[in-house]
Amino acid sequence: MSSPVATKKRASDASSASSEGPEDKKSKITPEKKSPHDIYFETRNAWLNEHKDINGAILIRGIPSNHDEEEEDSDDESEEAAKTRQNNYTTEQMNALRFIMVNKSREKWLDEMNELVLGEQANEPFKMFNTSFSYEVLDSWFFLKDRILPRKSQAQKLDILMAYTYTIKRNDCWMHDNEGGMGELVKGLAGAWKKLLKNSDEKLGWDLEYTKPAVIELLEQFKKEIEDMDSCYEMGKFKYN
């Protein structure tokens, strides 16, 4: 799929560096010497083993890199250096991570929202955006609101709105290059979220350990990005809560 869903079996490092996961036999870390990084991902792996419907995860908030921009990319980092860096993460840093756990429904809607928002560019490795993209994003919201959301269950609406918000945040050129009118999208999307979040966790069908805090983090990030825009764009406030 085109959306960045990390599978269970992929590297567990919260930053972008490639590394062995907490079950790597080469690490030979005794129980009393386990790092907060290893403890976190062992706990997460145990949770995943109990939730077989989850086939991947999206990292919403990671651990900021301390590397200077001029240093080598993390892809070039040695295994030993990556392990040392991971072992230096604190419990507070690890607990600040936010992952949306992706089941079959969320994977489906991530793909569909990617197609809806990006159209012919959805599967292109390099994308080109101009002012017209803002009109396409606005049209995608009207289509979503009028044609997709009605008659869906609350759990389905959660998956759809999450996927849509993630997609338009990830491809945020429309925020900076438009000719006005985007406040209608911001207000409408915020209202849809506000109404949806009045439902119980049971009706929404999200897990409380990972997905709920990650979705709230996604909304907070989106809210900040919208409300940090210059007033000339007339985005308004993203009042989702």
mmCIF file of C-alpha atoms in Angstrom:
data_model
loop_
_atom_site.group_PDB
_atom_site.id
_atom_site.type_symbol
_atom_site.label_atom_id
_atom_site.label_comp_id
_atom_site.label_asym_id
_atom_site.label_seq_id
_atom_site.Cartn_x
_atom_site.Cartn_y
_atom_site.Cartn_z
ATOM 1 C CA MET A 1 0.000 0.000 0.000
ATOM 2 C CA SER A 2 1.101 3.578 -0.498
ATOM 3 C CA SER A 3 0.600 4.753 3.076
ATOM 4 C CA PRO A 4 3.544 4.259 5.466
ATOM 5 C CA VAL A 5 2.253 1.411 7.615
ATOM 6 C CA ALA A 6 5.081 -0.369 9.368
ATOM 7 C CA THR A 7 4.480 -4.100 9.673
ATOM 8 C CA LYS A 8 4.914 -5.982 12.926
ATOM 9 C CA LYS A 9 8.066 -7.657 11.738
ATOM 10 C CA ARG A 10 9.873 -4.501 10.742
ATOM 11 C CA ALA A 11 12.480 -2.714 12.855
ATOM 12 C CA SER A 12 11.102 -1.431 16.143
ATOM 13 C CA ASP A 13 13.341 1.620 16.496
ATOM 14 C CA ALA A 14 11.232 4.728 17.036
ATOM 15 C CA SER A 15 13.529 6.914 14.969
ATOM 16 C CA SER A 16 14.231 6.286 11.287
ATOM 17 C CA ALA A 17 17.475 4.350 11.826
ATOM 18 C CA SER A 18 17.445 0.680 10.911
ATOM 19 C CA SER A 19 18.189 -1.624 13.837
ATOM 20 C CA GLU A 20 17.506 -5.016 15.296
ATOM 21 C CA GLY A 21 14.403 -5.323 17.440
ATOM 22 C CA PRO A 22 14.282 -6.076 21.169
ATOM 23 C CA GLU A 23 14.273 -9.812 20.517
ATOM 24 C CA ASP A 24 17.614 -9.730 18.711
ATOM 25 C CA LYS A 25 19.654 -12.552 20.211
ATOM 26 C CA LYS A 26 22.905 -10.752 19.421
ATOM 27 C CA SER A 27 22.200 -8.051 21.989
ATOM 28 C CA LYS A 28 22.508 -10.494 24.927
ATOM 29 C CA ILE A 29 20.938 -8.003 27.309
ATOM 30 C CA THR A 30 20.111 -9.669 30.609
ATOM 31 C CA PRO A 31 16.685 -8.923 32.149
ATOM 32 C CA GLU A 32 18.136 -6.630 34.825
ATOM 33 C CA LYS A 33 19.995 -4.625 32.171
ATOM 34 C CA LYS A 34 17.160 -4.137 29.707
ATOM 35 C CA SER A 35 16.913 -0.595 28.411
ATOM 36 C CA PRO A 36 13.649 1.403 28.402
ATOM 37 C CA HIS A 37 13.718 0.936 24.600
ATOM 38 C CA ASP A 38 13.771 -2.850 24.908
ATOM 39 C CA ILE A 39 11.166 -2.905 27.668
ATOM 40 C CA TYR A 40 8.826 -0.718 25.621
ATOM 41 C CA PHE A 41 8.987 -2.852 22.496
ATOM 42 C CA GLU A 42 8.814 -6.139 24.398
ATOM 43 C CA THR A 43 5.609 -4.841 25.970
ATOM 44 C CA ARG A 44 4.311 -3.737 22.575
ATOM 45 C CA ASN A 45 5.206 -7.060 20.970
ATOM 46 C CA ALA A 46 3.367 -8.896 23.749
ATOM 47 C CA TRP A 47 0.340 -6.693 23.100
ATOM 48 C CA LEU A 48 0.516 -7.405 19.369
ATOM 49 C CA ASN A 49 0.631 -11.132 20.057
ATOM 50 C CA GLU A 50 -2.709 -10.759 21.827
ATOM 51 C CA HIS A 51 -4.228 -8.675 19.022
ATOM 52 C CA LYS A 52 -3.889 -10.772 15.899
ATOM 53 C CA ASP A 53 -6.067 -8.412 13.868
ATOM 54 C CA ILE A 54 -3.302 -5.796 13.854
ATOM 55 C CA ASN A 55 -1.020 -6.057 10.824
ATOM 56 C CA GLY A 56 0.986 -2.863 11.133
ATOM 57 C CA ALA A 57 1.408 0.524 12.781
ATOM 58 C CA ILE A 58 1.861 4.171 11.848
ATOM 59 C CA LEU A 59 4.281 6.230 13.901
ATOM 60 C CA ILE A 60 2.604 9.545 14.743
ATOM 61 C CA ARG A 61 5.129 10.846 17.247
ATOM 62 C CA GLY A 62 8.683 9.575 17.418
ATOM 63 C CA ILE A 63 11.829 10.590 19.260
ATOM 64 C CA PRO A 64 13.509 13.668 17.775
ATOM 65 C CA SER A 65 16.990 13.020 16.454
ATOM 66 C CA ASN A 66 19.929 14.737 18.090
ATOM 67 C CA HIS A 67 21.987 14.383 14.916
ATOM 68 C CA ASP A 68 23.133 17.538 13.167
ATOM 69 C CA GLU A 69 21.778 17.973 9.652
ATOM 70 C CA GLU A 70 25.286 17.680 8.253
ATOM 71 C CA GLU A 71 25.903 14.321 9.910
ATOM 72 C CA GLU A 72 25.379 11.091 8.040
ATOM 73 C CA ASP A 73 21.859 9.889 7.482
ATOM 74 C CA SER A 74 20.567 7.369 9.999
ATOM 75 C CA ASP A 75 20.456 4.774 7.198
ATOM 76 C CA ASP A 76 24.258 4.808 7.291
ATOM 77 C CA GLU A 77 24.403 4.363 11.063
ATOM 78 C CA SER A 78 26.165 1.211 12.214
ATOM 79 C CA GLU A 79 24.254 -1.458 14.095
ATOM 80 C CA GLU A 80 26.384 -0.869 17.180
ATOM 81 C CA ALA A 81 25.830 2.902 17.081
ATOM 82 C CA ALA A 82 22.086 2.414 16.637
ATOM 83 C CA LYS A 83 21.944 0.050 19.603
ATOM 84 C CA THR A 84 23.903 2.482 21.769
ATOM 85 C CA ARG A 85 21.560 5.302 20.798
ATOM 86 C CA GLN A 86 18.491 3.198 21.549
ATOM 87 C CA ASN A 87 19.847 2.165 24.942
ATOM 88 C CA ASN A 88 20.242 5.838 25.848
ATOM 89 C CA TYR A 89 16.542 6.584 25.390
ATOM 90 C CA THR A 90 14.789 7.310 28.668
ATOM 91 C CA THR A 91 11.533 5.790 29.882
ATOM 92 C CA GLU A 92 9.912 9.199 29.442
ATOM 93 C CA GLN A 93 11.024 9.356 25.805
ATOM 94 C CA MET A 94 9.761 5.851 25.077
ATOM 95 C CA ASN A 95 6.407 6.466 26.740
ATOM 96 C CA ALA A 96 5.956 9.587 24.602
ATOM 97 C CA LEU A 97 5.864 7.495 21.410
ATOM 98 C CA ARG A 98 2.525 7.363 19.634
ATOM 99 C CA PHE A 99 1.502 4.609 17.210
ATOM 100 C CA ILE A 100 -1.813 4.101 15.426
ATOM 101 C CA MET A 101 -2.358 0.362 15.237
ATOM 102 C CA VAL A 102 -3.564 -0.611 11.787
ATOM 103 C CA ASN A 103 -6.081 -3.392 11.238
ATOM 104 C CA LYS A 104 -7.635 -4.442 7.941
ATOM 105 C CA SER A 105 -10.288 -1.707 8.028
ATOM 106 C CA ARG A 106 -7.810 1.084 8.731
ATOM 107 C CA GLU A 107 -5.468 -0.196 6.051
ATOM 108 C CA LYS A 108 -8.327 -0.159 3.556
ATOM 109 C CA TRP A 109 -9.328 3.406 4.404
ATOM 110 C CA LEU A 110 -5.748 4.671 4.371
ATOM 111 C CA ASP A 111 -5.507 3.399 0.807
ATOM 112 C CA GLU A 112 -8.886 4.826 -0.187
ATOM 113 C CA MET A 113 -8.248 8.248 1.347
ATOM 114 C CA ASN A 114 -4.875 8.362 -0.373
ATOM 115 C CA GLU A 115 -6.657 7.765 -3.682
ATOM 116 C CA LEU A 116 -9.411 10.259 -2.880
ATOM 117 C CA VAL A 117 -7.088 13.106 -1.918
ATOM 118 C CA LEU A 118 -4.220 12.546 -4.349
ATOM 119 C CA GLY A 119 -6.084 11.144 -7.344
ATOM 120 C CA GLU A 120 -3.755 10.140 -10.170
ATOM 121 C CA GLN A 121 -0.722 11.007 -8.073
ATOM 122 C CA ALA A 122 -1.658 8.577 -5.302
ATOM 123 C CA ASN A 123 0.910 5.946 -6.229
ATOM 124 C CA GLU A 124 3.535 8.209 -7.748
ATOM 125 C CA PRO A 125 6.921 8.282 -5.967
ATOM 126 C CA PHE A 126 7.330 11.986 -6.749
ATOM 127 C CA LYS A 127 4.372 14.329 -6.487
ATOM 128 C CA MET A 128 3.814 17.803 -7.928
ATOM 129 C CA PHE A 129 1.498 20.259 -6.182
ATOM 130 C CA ASN A 130 0.242 23.716 -7.053
ATOM 131 C CA THR A 131 -2.700 25.921 -6.126
ATOM 132 C CA SER A 132 -5.177 23.627 -7.883
ATOM 133 C CA PHE A 133 -4.420 20.920 -5.319
ATOM 134 C CA SER A 134 -6.246 22.964 -2.677
ATOM 135 C CA TYR A 135 -9.435 22.745 -4.753
ATOM 136 C CA GLU A 136 -8.989 18.986 -5.052
ATOM 137 C CA VAL A 137 -8.587 18.673 -1.286
ATOM 138 C CA LEU A 138 -11.702 20.775 -0.699
ATOM 139 C CA ASP A 139 -13.673 18.658 -3.174
ATOM 140 C CA SER A 140 -12.418 15.511 -1.436
ATOM 141 C CA TRP A 141 -13.869 16.770 1.838
ATOM 142 C CA PHE A 142 -17.285 17.435 0.302
ATOM 143 C CA PHE A 143 -17.280 13.957 -1.250
ATOM 144 C CA LEU A 144 -16.242 12.365 2.033
ATOM 145 C CA LYS A 145 -18.852 14.251 4.026
ATOM 146 C CA ASP A 146 -21.748 13.704 1.639
ATOM 147 C CA ARG A 147 -21.021 10.347 0.029
ATOM 148 C CA ILE A 148 -18.797 8.264 2.311
ATOM 149 C CA LEU A 149 -19.496 9.070 5.972
ATOM 150 C CA PRO A 150 -23.317 8.768 5.987
ATOM 151 C CA ARG A 151 -24.680 5.399 7.118
ATOM 152 C CA LYS A 152 -21.284 4.254 8.408
ATOM 153 C CA SER A 153 -20.880 2.872 11.930
ATOM 154 C CA GLN A 154 -19.034 4.942 14.529
ATOM 155 C CA ALA A 155 -16.019 2.620 14.326
ATOM 156 C CA GLN A 156 -15.952 2.965 10.538
ATOM 157 C CA LYS A 157 -16.207 6.747 10.814
ATOM 158 C CA LEU A 158 -13.225 6.731 13.158
ATOM 159 C CA ASP A 159 -11.112 4.775 10.679
ATOM 160 C CA ILE A 160 -12.222 6.986 7.783
ATOM 161 C CA LEU A 161 -11.658 10.315 9.534
ATOM 162 C CA MET A 162 -8.316 9.151 10.896
ATOM 163 C CA ALA A 163 -7.160 8.091 7.435
ATOM 164 C CA TYR A 164 -8.410 11.320 5.846
ATOM 165 C CA THR A 165 -6.857 13.596 8.466
ATOM 166 C CA TYR A 166 -3.568 11.722 8.261
ATOM 167 C CA THR A 167 -3.534 12.009 4.468
ATOM 168 C CA ILE A 168 -4.265 15.731 4.213
ATOM 169 C CA LYS A 169 -1.786 16.465 6.998
ATOM 170 C CA ARG A 170 0.906 14.417 5.312
ATOM 171 C CA ASN A 171 0.264 16.198 2.005
ATOM 172 C CA ASP A 172 -0.160 19.679 3.451
ATOM 173 C CA CYS A 173 0.716 21.807 0.418
ATOM 174 C CA TRP A 174 -2.928 22.912 0.272
ATOM 175 C CA MET A 175 -2.489 24.778 3.566
ATOM 176 C CA HIS A 176 0.200 27.027 2.139
ATOM 177 C CA ASP A 177 -0.953 27.351 -1.469
ATOM 178 C CA ASN A 178 -4.629 28.171 -1.848
ATOM 179 C CA GLU A 179 -6.915 31.024 -2.812
ATOM 180 C CA GLY A 180 -9.152 30.853 0.236
ATOM 181 C CA GLY A 181 -12.146 28.805 1.240
ATOM 182 C CA MET A 182 -10.176 26.154 3.123
ATOM 183 C CA GLY A 183 -11.694 27.289 6.408
ATOM 184 C CA GLU A 184 -14.835 25.413 5.362
ATOM 185 C CA LEU A 185 -12.876 22.163 5.314
ATOM 186 C CA VAL A 186 -11.192 22.913 8.658
ATOM 187 C CA LYS A 187 -14.478 23.757 10.365
ATOM 188 C CA GLY A 188 -16.316 20.804 8.846
ATOM 189 C CA LEU A 189 -13.615 18.271 9.685
ATOM 190 C CA ALA A 190 -13.322 19.577 13.243
ATOM 191 C CA GLY A 191 -17.086 19.307 13.659
ATOM 192 C CA ALA A 192 -17.108 15.730 12.379
ATOM 193 C CA TRP A 193 -14.393 14.778 14.865
ATOM 194 C CA LYS A 194 -16.106 16.567 17.742
ATOM 195 C CA LYS A 195 -19.362 14.732 17.119
ATOM 196 C CA LEU A 196 -17.598 11.390 16.693
ATOM 197 C CA LEU A 197 -15.506 11.678 19.859
ATOM 198 C CA LYS A 198 -18.647 11.988 21.977
ATOM 199 C CA ASN A 199 -19.139 8.246 21.463
ATOM 200 C CA SER A 200 -17.824 5.650 23.883
ATOM 201 C CA ASP A 201 -14.486 3.929 23.327
ATOM 202 C CA GLU A 202 -16.395 0.694 22.822
ATOM 203 C CA LYS A 203 -18.438 2.149 19.954
ATOM 204 C CA LEU A 204 -15.359 3.694 18.370
ATOM 205 C CA GLY A 205 -13.570 0.358 18.463
ATOM 206 C CA TRP A 206 -10.087 1.677 19.150
ATOM 207 C CA ASP A 207 -7.577 0.303 21.601
ATOM 208 C CA LEU A 208 -6.815 2.541 24.559
ATOM 209 C CA GLU A 209 -3.158 1.585 24.866
ATOM 210 C CA TYR A 210 -1.896 2.818 21.503
ATOM 211 C CA THR A 211 -4.427 3.955 18.908
ATOM 212 C CA LYS A 212 -6.532 6.330 21.019
ATOM 213 C CA PRO A 213 -3.598 8.424 22.322
ATOM 214 C CA ALA A 214 -2.018 8.365 18.845
ATOM 215 C CA VAL A 215 -5.174 9.628 17.121
ATOM 216 C CA ILE A 216 -5.492 12.414 19.694
ATOM 217 C CA GLU A 217 -1.846 13.292 19.051
ATOM 218 C CA LEU A 218 -2.557 13.372 15.298
ATOM 219 C CA LEU A 219 -5.438 15.782 15.887
ATOM 220 C CA GLU A 220 -3.300 17.988 18.124
ATOM 221 C CA GLN A 221 -0.558 18.127 15.501
ATOM 222 C CA PHE A 222 -3.094 18.977 12.798
ATOM 223 C CA LYS A 223 -4.680 21.624 15.032
ATOM 224 C CA LYS A 224 -1.310 23.247 15.723
ATOM 225 C CA GLU A 225 -0.354 23.284 12.054
ATOM 226 C CA ILE A 226 -3.675 24.848 11.064
ATOM 227 C CA GLU A 227 -3.688 27.449 13.813
ATOM 228 C CA ASP A 228 -0.059 28.412 13.227
ATOM 229 C CA MET A 229 -0.934 29.502 9.695
ATOM 230 C CA ASP A 230 -0.938 33.216 8.931
ATOM 231 C CA SER A 231 -4.372 34.756 9.412
ATOM 232 C CA CYS A 232 -4.466 35.777 5.749
ATOM 233 C CA TYR A 233 -5.207 32.146 4.861
ATOM 234 C CA GLU A 234 -8.429 32.335 6.911
ATOM 235 C CA MET A 235 -8.133 28.740 8.110
ATOM 236 C CA GLY A 236 -9.904 29.454 11.385
ATOM 237 C CA LYS A 237 -9.643 27.212 14.436
ATOM 238 C CA PHE A 238 -9.656 23.420 14.436
ATOM 239 C CA LYS A 239 -12.088 22.937 17.325
ATOM 240 C CA TYR A 240 -12.300 19.169 17.455
ATOM 241 C CA ASN A 241 -12.829 18.923 21.234
#
